[in-house]
Coordinates of C-alpha atoms in Angstrom, one line a residue:
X1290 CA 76.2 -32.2 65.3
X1291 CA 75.6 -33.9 62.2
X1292 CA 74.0 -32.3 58.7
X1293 CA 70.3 -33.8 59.2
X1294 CA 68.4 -31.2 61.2
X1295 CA 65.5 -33.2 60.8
X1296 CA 64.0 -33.8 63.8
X1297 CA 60.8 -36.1 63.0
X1298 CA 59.5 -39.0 60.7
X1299 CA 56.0 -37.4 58.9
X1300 CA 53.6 -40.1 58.8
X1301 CA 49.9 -40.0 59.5
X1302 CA 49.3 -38.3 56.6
X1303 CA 46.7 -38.5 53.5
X1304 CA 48.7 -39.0 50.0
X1305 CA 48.9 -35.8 47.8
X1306 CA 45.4 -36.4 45.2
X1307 CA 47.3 -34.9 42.6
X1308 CA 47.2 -37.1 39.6
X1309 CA 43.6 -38.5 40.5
X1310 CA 41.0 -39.0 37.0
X1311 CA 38.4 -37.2 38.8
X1312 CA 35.8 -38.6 36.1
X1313 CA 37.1 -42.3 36.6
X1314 CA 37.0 -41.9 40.7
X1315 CA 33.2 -40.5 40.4
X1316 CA 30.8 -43.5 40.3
X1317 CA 27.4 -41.4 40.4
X1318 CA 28.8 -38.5 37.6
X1319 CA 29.6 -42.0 34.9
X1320 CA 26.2 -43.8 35.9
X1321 CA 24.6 -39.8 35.4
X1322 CA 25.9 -39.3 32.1
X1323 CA 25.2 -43.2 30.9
X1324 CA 21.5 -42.8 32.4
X1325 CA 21.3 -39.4 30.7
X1326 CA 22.3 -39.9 26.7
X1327 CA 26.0 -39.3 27.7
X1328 CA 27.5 -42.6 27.3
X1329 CA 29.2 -41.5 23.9
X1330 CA 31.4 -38.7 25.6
X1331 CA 33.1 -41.2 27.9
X1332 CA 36.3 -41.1 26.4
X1333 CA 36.7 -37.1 26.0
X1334 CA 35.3 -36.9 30.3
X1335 CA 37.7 -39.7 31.1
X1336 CA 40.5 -37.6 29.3
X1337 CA 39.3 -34.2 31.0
X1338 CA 38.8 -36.2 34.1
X1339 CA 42.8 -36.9 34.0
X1340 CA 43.6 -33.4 33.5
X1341 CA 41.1 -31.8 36.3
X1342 CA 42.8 -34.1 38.9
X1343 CA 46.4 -33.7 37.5
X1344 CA 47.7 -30.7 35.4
X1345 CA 45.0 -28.4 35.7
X1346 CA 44.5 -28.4 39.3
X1347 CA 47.8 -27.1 39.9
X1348 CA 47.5 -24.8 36.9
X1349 CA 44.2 -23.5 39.2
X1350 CA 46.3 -22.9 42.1
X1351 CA 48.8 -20.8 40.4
X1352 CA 45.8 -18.9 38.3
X1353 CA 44.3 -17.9 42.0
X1354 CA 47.7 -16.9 43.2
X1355 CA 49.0 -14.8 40.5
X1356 CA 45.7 -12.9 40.0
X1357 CA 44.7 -10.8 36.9
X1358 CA 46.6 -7.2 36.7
X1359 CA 45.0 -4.2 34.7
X1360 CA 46.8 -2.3 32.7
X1361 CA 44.9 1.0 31.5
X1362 CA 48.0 2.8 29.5
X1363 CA 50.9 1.3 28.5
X1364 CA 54.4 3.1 28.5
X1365 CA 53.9 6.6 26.5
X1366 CA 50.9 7.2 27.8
X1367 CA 48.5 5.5 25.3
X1368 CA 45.2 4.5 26.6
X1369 CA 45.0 0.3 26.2
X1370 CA 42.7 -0.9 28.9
X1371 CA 44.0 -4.9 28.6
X1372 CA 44.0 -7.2 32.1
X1373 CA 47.3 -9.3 31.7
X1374 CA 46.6 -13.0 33.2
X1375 CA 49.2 -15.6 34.1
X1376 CA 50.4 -18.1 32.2
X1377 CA 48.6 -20.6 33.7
X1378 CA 44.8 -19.0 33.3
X1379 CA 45.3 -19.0 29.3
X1380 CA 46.6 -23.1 29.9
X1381 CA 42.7 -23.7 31.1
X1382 CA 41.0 -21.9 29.2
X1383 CA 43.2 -23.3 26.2
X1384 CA 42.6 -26.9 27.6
X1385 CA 39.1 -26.5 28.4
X1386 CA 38.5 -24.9 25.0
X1387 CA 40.3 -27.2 23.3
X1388 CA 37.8 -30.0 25.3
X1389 CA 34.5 -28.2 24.0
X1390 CA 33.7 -26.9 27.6
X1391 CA 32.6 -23.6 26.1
X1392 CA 30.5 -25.2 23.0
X1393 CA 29.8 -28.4 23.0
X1394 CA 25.7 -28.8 22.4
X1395 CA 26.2 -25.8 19.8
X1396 CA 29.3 -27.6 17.8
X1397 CA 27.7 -31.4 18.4
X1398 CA 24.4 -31.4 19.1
X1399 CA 22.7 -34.7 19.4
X1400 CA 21.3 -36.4 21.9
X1401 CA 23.1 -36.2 25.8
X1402 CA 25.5 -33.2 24.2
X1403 CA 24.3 -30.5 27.3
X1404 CA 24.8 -33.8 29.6
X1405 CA 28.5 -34.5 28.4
X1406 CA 29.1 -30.9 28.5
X1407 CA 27.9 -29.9 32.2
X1408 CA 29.8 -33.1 33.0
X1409 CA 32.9 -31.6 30.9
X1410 CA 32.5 -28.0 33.2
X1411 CA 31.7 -29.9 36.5
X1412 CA 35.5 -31.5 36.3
X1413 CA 36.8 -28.2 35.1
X1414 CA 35.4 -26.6 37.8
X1415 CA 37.1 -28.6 40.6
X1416 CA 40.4 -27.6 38.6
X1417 CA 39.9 -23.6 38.6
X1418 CA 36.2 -22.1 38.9
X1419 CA 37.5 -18.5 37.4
X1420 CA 38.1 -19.4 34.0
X1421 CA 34.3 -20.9 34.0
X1422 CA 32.7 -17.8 34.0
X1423 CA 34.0 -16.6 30.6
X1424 CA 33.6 -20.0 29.4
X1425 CA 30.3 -20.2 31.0
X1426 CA 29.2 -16.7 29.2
X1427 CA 30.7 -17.8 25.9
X1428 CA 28.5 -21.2 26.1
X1429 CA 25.5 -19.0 27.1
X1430 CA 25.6 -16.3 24.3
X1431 CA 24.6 -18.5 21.5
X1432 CA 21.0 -18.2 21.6
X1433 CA 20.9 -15.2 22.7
X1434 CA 22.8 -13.8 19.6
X1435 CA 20.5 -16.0 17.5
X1436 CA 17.9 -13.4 18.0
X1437 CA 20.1 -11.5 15.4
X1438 CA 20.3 -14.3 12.9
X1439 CA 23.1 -12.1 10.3
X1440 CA 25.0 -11.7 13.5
X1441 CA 24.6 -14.8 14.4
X1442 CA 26.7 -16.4 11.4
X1443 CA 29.5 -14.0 11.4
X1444 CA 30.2 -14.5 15.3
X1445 CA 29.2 -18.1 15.6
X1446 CA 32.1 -19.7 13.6
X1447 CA 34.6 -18.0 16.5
X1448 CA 33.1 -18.6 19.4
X1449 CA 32.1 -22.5 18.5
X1450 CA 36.2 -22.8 17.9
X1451 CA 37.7 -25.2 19.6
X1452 CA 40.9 -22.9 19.1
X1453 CA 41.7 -20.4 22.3
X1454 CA 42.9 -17.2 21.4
X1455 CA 43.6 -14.6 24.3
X1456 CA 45.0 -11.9 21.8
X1457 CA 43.9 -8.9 21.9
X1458 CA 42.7 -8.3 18.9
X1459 CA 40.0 -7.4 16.2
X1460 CA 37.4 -10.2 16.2
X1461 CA 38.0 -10.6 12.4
X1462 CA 41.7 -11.7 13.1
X1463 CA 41.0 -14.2 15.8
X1464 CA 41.0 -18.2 15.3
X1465 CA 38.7 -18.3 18.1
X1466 CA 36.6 -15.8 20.4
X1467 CA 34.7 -15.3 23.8
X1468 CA 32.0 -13.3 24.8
X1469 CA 31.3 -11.6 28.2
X1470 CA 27.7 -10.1 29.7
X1471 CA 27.5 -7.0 31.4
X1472 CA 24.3 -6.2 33.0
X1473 CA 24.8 -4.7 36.7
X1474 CA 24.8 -0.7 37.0
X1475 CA 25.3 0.9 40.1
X1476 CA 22.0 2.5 41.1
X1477 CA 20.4 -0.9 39.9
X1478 CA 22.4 -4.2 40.7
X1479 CA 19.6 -6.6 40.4
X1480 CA 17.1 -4.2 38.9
X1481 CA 17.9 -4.2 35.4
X1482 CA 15.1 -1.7 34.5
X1483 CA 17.2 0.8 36.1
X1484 CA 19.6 0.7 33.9
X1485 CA 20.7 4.5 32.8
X1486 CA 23.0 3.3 29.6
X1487 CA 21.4 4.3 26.7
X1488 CA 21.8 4.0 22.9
X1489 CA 21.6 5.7 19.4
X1490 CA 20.7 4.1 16.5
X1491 CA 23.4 5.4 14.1
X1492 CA 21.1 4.3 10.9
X1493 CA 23.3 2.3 9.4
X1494 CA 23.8 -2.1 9.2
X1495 CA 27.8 -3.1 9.1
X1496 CA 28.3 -6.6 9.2
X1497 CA 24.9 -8.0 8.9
X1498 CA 23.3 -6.0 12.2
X1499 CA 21.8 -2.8 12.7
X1500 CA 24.4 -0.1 14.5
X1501 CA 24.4 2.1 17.4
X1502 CA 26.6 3.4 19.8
X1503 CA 25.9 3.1 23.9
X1504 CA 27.4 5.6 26.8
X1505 CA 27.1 4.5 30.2
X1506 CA 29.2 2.7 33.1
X1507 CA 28.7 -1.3 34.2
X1508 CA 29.6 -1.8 37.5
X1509 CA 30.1 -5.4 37.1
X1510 CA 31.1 -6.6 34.3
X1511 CA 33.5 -10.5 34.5
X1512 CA 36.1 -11.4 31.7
X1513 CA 36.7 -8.1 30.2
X1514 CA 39.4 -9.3 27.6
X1515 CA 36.4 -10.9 25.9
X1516 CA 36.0 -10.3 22.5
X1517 CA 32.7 -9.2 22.9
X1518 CA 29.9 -8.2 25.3
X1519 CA 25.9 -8.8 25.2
X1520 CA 24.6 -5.7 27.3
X1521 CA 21.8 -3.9 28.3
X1522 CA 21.0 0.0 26.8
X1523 CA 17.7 2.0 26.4
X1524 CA 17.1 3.0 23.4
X1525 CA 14.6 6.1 22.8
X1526 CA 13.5 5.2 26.6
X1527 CA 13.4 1.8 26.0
X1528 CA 15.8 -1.6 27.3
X1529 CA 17.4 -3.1 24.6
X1530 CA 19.7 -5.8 24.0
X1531 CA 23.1 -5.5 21.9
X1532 CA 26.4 -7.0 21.2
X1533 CA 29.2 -4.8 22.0
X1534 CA 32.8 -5.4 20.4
X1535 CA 36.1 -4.6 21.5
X1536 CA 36.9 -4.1 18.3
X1537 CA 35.1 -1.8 16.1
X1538 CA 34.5 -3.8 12.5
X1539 CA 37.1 -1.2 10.6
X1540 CA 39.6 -2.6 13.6
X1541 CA 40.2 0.4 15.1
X1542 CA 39.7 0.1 19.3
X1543 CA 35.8 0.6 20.5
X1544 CA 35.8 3.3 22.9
X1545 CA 35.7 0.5 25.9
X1546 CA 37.3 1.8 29.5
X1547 CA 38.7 -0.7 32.2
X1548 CA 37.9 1.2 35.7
X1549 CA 39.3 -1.0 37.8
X1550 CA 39.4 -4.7 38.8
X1551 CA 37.0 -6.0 41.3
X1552 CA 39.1 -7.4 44.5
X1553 CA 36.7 -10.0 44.8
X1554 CA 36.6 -12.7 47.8
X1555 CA 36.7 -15.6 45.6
X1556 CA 36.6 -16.3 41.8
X1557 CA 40.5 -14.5 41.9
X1558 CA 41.7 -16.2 38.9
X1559 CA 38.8 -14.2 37.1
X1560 CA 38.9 -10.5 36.2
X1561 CA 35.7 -8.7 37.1
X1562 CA 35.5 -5.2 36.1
X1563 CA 34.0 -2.1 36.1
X1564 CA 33.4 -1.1 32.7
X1565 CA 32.6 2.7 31.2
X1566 CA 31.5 3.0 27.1
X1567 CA 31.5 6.2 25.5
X1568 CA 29.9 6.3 22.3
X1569 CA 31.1 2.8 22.2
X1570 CA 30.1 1.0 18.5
X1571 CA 27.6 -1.9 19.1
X1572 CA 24.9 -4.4 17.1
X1573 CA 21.2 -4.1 18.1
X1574 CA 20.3 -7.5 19.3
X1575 CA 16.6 -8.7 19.0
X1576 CA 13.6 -6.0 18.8
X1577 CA 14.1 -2.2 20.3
X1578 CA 12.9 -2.5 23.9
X1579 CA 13.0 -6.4 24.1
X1580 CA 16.2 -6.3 25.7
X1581 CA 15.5 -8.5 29.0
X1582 CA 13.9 -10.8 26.6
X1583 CA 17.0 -10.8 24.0
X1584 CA 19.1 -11.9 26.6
X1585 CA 17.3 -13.6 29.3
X1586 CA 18.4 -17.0 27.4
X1587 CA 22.0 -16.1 27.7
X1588 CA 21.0 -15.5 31.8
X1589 CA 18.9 -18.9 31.9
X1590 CA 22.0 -20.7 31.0
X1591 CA 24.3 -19.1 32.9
X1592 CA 22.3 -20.0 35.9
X1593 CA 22.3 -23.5 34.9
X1594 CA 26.1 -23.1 35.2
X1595 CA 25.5 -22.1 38.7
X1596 CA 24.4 -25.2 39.4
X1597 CA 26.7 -26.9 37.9
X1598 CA 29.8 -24.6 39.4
X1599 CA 28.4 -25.3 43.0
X1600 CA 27.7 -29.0 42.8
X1601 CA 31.9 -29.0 41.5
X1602 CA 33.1 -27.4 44.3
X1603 CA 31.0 -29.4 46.4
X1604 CA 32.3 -33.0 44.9
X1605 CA 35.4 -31.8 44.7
X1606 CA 35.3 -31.0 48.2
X1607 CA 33.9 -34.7 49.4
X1608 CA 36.9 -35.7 47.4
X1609 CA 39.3 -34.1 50.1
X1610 CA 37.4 -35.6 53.1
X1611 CA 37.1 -39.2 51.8
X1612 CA 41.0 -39.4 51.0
X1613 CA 41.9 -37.5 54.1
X1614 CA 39.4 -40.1 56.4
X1615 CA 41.0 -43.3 54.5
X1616 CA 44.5 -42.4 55.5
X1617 CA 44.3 -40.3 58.4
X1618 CA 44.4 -42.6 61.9
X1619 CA 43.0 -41.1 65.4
X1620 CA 43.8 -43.0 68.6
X1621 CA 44.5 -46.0 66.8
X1622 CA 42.0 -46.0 64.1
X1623 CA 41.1 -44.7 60.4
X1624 CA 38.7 -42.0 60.8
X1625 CA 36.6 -43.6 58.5
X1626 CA 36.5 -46.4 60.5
X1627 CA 35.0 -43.9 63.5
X1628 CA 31.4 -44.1 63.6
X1629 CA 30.7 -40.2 63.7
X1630 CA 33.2 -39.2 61.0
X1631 CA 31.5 -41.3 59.2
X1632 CA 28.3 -39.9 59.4
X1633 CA 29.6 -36.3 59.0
X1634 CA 31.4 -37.5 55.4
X1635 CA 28.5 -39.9 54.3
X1636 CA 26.2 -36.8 54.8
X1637 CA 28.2 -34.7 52.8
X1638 CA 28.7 -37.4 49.9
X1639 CA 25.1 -37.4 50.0
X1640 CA 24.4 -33.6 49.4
X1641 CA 26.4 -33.8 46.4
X1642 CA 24.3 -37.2 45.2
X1643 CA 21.4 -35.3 45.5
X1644 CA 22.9 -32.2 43.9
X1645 CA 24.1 -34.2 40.9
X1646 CA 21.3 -35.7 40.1
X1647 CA 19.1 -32.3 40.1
X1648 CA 21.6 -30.9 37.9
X1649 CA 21.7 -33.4 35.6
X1650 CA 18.4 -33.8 35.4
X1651 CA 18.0 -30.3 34.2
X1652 CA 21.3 -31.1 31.5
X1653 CA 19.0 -33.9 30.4
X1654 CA 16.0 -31.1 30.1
X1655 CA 18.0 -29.0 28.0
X1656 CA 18.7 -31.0 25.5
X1657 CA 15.4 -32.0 25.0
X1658 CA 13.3 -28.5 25.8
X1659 CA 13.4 -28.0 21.9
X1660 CA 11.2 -31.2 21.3
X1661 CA 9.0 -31.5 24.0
X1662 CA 7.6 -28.5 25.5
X1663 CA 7.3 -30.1 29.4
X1664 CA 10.8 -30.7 29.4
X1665 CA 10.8 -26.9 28.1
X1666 CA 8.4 -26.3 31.6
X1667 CA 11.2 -28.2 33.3
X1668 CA 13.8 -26.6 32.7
X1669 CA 12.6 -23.1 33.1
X1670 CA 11.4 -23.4 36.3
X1671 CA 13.5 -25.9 38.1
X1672 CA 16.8 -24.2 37.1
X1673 CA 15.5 -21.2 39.2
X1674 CA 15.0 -23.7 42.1
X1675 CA 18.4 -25.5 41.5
X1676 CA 20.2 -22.2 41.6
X1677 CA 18.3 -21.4 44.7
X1678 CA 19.2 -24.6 46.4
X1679 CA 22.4 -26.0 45.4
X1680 CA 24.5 -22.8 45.7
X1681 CA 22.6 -22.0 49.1
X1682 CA 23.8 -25.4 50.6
X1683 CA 27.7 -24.9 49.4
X1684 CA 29.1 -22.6 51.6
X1685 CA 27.7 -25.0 54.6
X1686 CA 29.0 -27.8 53.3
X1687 CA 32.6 -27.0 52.1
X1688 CA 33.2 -25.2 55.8
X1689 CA 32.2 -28.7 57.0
X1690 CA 34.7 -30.4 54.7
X1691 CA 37.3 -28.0 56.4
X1692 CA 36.7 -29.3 59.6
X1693 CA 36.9 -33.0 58.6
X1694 CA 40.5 -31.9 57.8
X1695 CA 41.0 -29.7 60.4
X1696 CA 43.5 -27.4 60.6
X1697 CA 44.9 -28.6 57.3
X1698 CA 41.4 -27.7 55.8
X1699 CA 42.2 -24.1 56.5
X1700 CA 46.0 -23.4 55.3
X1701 CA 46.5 -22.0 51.7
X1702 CA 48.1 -25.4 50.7
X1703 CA 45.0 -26.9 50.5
X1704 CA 42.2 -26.4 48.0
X1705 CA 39.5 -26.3 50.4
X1706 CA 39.9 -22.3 51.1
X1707 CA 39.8 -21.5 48.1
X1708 CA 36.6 -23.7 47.3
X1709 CA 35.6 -22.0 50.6
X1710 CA 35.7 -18.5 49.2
X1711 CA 34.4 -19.6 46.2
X1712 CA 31.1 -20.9 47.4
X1713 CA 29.1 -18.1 47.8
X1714 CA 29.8 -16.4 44.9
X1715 CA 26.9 -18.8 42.6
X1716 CA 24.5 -18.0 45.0
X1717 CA 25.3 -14.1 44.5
X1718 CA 25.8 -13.8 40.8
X1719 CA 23.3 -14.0 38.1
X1720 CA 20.7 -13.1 40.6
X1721 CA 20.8 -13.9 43.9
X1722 CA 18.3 -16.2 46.5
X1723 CA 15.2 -14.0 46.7
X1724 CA 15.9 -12.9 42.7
X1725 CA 15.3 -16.9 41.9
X1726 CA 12.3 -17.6 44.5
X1727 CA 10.7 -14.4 42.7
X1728 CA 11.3 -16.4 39.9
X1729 CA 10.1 -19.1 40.6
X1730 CA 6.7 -17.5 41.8
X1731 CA 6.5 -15.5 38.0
X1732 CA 7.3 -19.3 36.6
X1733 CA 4.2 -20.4 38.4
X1734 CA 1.9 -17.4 37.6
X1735 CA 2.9 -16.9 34.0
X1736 CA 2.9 -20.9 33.1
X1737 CA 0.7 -22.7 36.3
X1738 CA 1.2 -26.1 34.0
X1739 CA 4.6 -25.8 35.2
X1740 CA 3.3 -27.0 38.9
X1741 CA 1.6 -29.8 37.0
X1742 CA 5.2 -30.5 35.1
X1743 CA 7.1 -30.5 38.4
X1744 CA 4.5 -32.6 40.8
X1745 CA 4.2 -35.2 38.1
X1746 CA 8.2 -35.5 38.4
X1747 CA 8.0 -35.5 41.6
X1748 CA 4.9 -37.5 41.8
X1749 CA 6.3 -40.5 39.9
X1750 CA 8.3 -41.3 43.1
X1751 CA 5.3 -41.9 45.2
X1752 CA 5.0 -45.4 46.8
X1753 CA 8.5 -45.6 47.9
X1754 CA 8.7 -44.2 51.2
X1755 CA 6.1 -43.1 54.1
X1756 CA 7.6 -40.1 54.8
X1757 CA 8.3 -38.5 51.0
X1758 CA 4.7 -39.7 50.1
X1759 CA 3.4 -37.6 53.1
X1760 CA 5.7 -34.7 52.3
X1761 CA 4.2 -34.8 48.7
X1762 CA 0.7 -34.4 49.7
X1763 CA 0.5 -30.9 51.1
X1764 CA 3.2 -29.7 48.4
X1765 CA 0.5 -28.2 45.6
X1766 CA -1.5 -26.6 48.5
X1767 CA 2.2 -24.9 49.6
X1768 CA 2.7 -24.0 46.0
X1769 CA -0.3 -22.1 46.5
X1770 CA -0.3 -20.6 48.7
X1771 CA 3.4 -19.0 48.3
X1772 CA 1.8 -18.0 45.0
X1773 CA -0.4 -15.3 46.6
X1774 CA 2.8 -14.2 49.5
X1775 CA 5.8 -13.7 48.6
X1776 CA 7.0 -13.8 51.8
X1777 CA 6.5 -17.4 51.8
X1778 CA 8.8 -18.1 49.0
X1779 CA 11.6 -19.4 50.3
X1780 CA 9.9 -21.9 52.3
X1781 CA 8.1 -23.2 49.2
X1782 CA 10.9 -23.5 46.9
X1783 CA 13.1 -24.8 49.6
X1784 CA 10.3 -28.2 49.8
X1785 CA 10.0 -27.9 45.9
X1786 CA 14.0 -28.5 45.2
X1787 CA 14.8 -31.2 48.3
X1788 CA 11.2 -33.0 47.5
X1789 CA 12.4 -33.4 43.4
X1790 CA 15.8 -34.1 44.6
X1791 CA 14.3 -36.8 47.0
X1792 CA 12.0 -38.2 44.2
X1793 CA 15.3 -38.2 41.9
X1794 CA 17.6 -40.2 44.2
X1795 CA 14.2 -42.4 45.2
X1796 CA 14.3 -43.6 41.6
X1797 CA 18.3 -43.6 40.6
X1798 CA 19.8 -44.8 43.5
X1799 CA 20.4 -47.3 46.4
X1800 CA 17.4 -48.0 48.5
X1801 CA 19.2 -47.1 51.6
X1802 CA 20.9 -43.9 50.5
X1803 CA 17.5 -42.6 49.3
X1804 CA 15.8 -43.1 52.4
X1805 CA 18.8 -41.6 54.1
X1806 CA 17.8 -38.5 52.0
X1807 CA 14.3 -38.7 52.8
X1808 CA 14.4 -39.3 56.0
X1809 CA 17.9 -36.4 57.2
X1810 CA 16.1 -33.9 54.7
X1811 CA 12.5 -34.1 55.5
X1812 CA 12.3 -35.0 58.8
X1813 CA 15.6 -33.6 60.3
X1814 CA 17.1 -34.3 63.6
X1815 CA 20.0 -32.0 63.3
X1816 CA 20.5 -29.0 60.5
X1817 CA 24.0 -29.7 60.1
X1818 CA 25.8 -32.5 58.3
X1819 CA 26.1 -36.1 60.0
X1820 CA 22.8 -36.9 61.0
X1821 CA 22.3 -40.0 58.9
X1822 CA 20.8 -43.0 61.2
X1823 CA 21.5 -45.9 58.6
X1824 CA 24.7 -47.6 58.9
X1825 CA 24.4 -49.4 55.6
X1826 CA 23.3 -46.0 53.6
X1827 CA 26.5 -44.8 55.4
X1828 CA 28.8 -47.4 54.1
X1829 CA 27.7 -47.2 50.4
X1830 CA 28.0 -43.6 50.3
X1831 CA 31.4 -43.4 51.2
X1832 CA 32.0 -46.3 48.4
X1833 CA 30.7 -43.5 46.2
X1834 CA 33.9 -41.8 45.1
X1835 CA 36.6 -44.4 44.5
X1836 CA 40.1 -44.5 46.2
X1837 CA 42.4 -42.1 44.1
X1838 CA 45.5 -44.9 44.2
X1839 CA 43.1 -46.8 41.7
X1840 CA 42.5 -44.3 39.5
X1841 CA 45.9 -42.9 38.3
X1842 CA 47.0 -42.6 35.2

């Protein structure tokens, strides 16, 4: 018997993407960022791009295998409370520091800078969506720490950085820092206002911010090696807002206790904690018992985030199926050349056009809310809608993506279980569905010119198909009504996000794909993925995401 025990020739497979410039494959993300002010950022995406598809990816997979390990007392005994991480999570969240993913509009603002930098964490997110939730809260704290202006200028210089530094150590010896967010008690979840942590005022200002010290317990509380944490305490009876350090400013340890890690479904790379304070030293942020205000701008953004971490997963996940389809032959022909296949990958290219362009559109928002006070509107009411939406339609569409590969889709090989158990988790965090339709209903009470901000986006894309201009027409008197029942609010803010999406892709895009949208969205023959009628809207959208072999570099 000879040596070669192999018994079969593999063929019939789909080339590894590894090595793949996710930035130069993606047609819509370039024209997005060119449409949007981002033109100038081409060159750092087209770098990250390279990295998301090629070193970081597999970096990703070994950060979700070798999870985060707490460590509460080291060898004699002596309390530490440190989570060691692998190797490879401190490699992202170098790279991606290193890239401005945690900073950019703060370090470079100027026109497009929260457009290149979604962009920056969308490709970082198909890579490894763990390490984007301390990024994400370090990007997020900014103005929210601006509400303590002092503060603001002794923390800023560190945590704008482009230098990662996963020491643990005082915040005064660090070349660059992060910042975490704990919010979620036990008894409250959701419910900030019962929080039960509460605060003295110890009458004294170190370092440019009034002191206290906070007791209590955080039941959630993601990225616990960060340098610091924006939280939630009453003080005299009263929520307030402050910045809790690991490190006291004489850099002795702050009385900060790691419970336990979180054994989370998804999100593995990422340490989430539960996190106990005992007269633990802290800054008062903002005004005594303005604490949901204080930080309510760190939670906007981290929303936003959501967004952006959902519509990732998603492209990244369109990016399995259309290499899988090119390669893969069944009785005798290319599953993309098999008429339902292809209208069961067109479909989902097409969710994650329309989710792109939403998200963008609220990037483009953002960097203009400071200026003009409707894009201010904007932004705070459709990123309530867009966290709603997008992360609702994820888990649905990356289970789909799993069965265009089949059983390859669901082996540990793959990326697509991980994105799998990773796709619920935006639509939980940060408030989850009903939080954001409440929202949206306090949006429209507390600022009705909102509704006139939204239907006039909307609005402008009138005149370009029957079926969106009817769908348009009964949309304030919905509004409306959802206003005065909240039961309805789902419905209502369901229509709002596909009718703005529709109206986005109406004006950005193809003339057949956007009708594809209209018509599969609003007028729906099937509520699962591949019922597109148009063969041509079919054949441009899987043109969308260029052949990897192209695109290596």
């Amino acid at each position: 018997m000879g040596t070669d025990q192999q018994t079969h020739e593999i063929f019939n497979q789909a080339p590894d993407l590894a090595g793949t410039n996710l930035f130069s494959t993606d047609h819509t993300l370039q024209r997005i960022v060119a449409h949007y002010d981002g033109a100038w950022g081409n060159d750092a995406l087209t770098d990250y791009g390279r990295l998301a598809g090629g070193e970081l990816a597999e970096q990703g997979h070994l950060a979700n295998r070798h999870t985060p390990e707490l460590r509460t007392h080291d060898r004699y005994g002596r309390r530490i409370d440190v989570v060691e991480f692998h190797p490879a999570y401190h490699h992202l969240m170098r790279t991606a520091i290193a890239g401005g993913v945690h900073a950019l509009p703060w370090s470079t603002p100027r026109p497009g800078a929260h457009v290149v930098r979604a962009a920056l964490e969308l490709l970082h997110n198909q890579a490894d969506s763990g390490t984007d939730c301390p990024l994400t809260m370090t990007f997020a704290s900014i103005p929210a720490l601006r509400g303590n202006p002092e503060l603001a200028a002794l923390w800023e210089p560190g945590i704008l950085s482009h230098h990662y530094d996963g020491r643990n150590l005082p915040y005064t010896e660090k070349r660059g820092l992060t910042l975490g967010m704990g919010m979620t008690e036990k008894q409250g979840g959701t419910d900030v206002r019962a929080n039960t942590s509460r605060a003295t005022l110890l009458n004294e200002h170190i370092a440019g911010g009034e002191c206290a010290e906070l007791t209590g317990h955080k039941w959630f509380c993601s990225a616990p090696m960060s340098d610091g944490f924006l939280t939630l305490a009453k003080l005299n009876g009263q929520l307030s807002c402050f910045l809790m350090p690991r490190w006291r400013p004489d850099g002795s340890r702050n009385n900060l206790y790691l419970q336990r890690l979180k054994d989370k479904l998804g999100n593995r790379s990422n340490a989430s904690s539960e996190l106990e304070f005992r007269d633990a030293f802290a800054w008062l942020i903002g005004e005594p018992g303005r604490g949901v205000a204080a930080i309510i701008p760190m939670v906007a953004l981290t929303r936003f985030n959501c967004m952006v971490g959902s519509t990732a997963i998603m492209r990244q996940a369109v990016q399995q199926v259309i290499n899988h389809i090119r390669h893969r032959s069944v009785s005798g022909k290319k599953l993309i050349d098999q008429p339902l296949m292809r209208n069961v990958a067109a479909d989902l290219v097409l969710e994650t056009e329309a989710a792109l362009w939403l998200t963008f559109r609220v990037a483009r928002a953002l960097d203009h809310r400071e200026s003009d006070p409707a894009e201010d509107l904007f932004v705070r009411l459709v990123t309530a809608l867009g966290k709603y939406w997008i992360c609702k339609r994820a888990p649905q569409h990356i289970n789909e993506a799993q069965e265009c590969l089949g059983g390859l889709g669901y082996v540990e090989e793959y990326v697509l279980p991980r994105l799998y158990r990773e796709a619920p988790v935006n639509s939980i965090w940060e408030g989850s569905g009903n939080v954001q339709c409440l929202d949206v209903l306090r949006a429209l009470q507390r600022s009705p010119e909102s509704v006139d901000v939204l239907l006039q986006e909307i609005e402008g894309s009138t005149g370009a198909h029957r079926v969106f201009d009817q769908a348009v027409q009964g949309l304030r008197a919905q509004i409306t009504a959802a206003a005065g029942d909240e039961s309805m609010a789902r419905i209502v803010v369901e229509r709002m996000a596909i009718l703005l999406q529709a109206a986005l892709l109406l004006r950005h895009t193809n003339e057949a794909v956007s009708a594809a949208f209209v018509t599969s969205r609003l007028q729906p023959t099937t509520l699962a993925y591949g019922g597109i009628t148009d063969a041509a809207a079919i054949a441009v959208l899987l043109q969308t995401i260029e052949p990897a072999d192209r695109t290596r570099l």
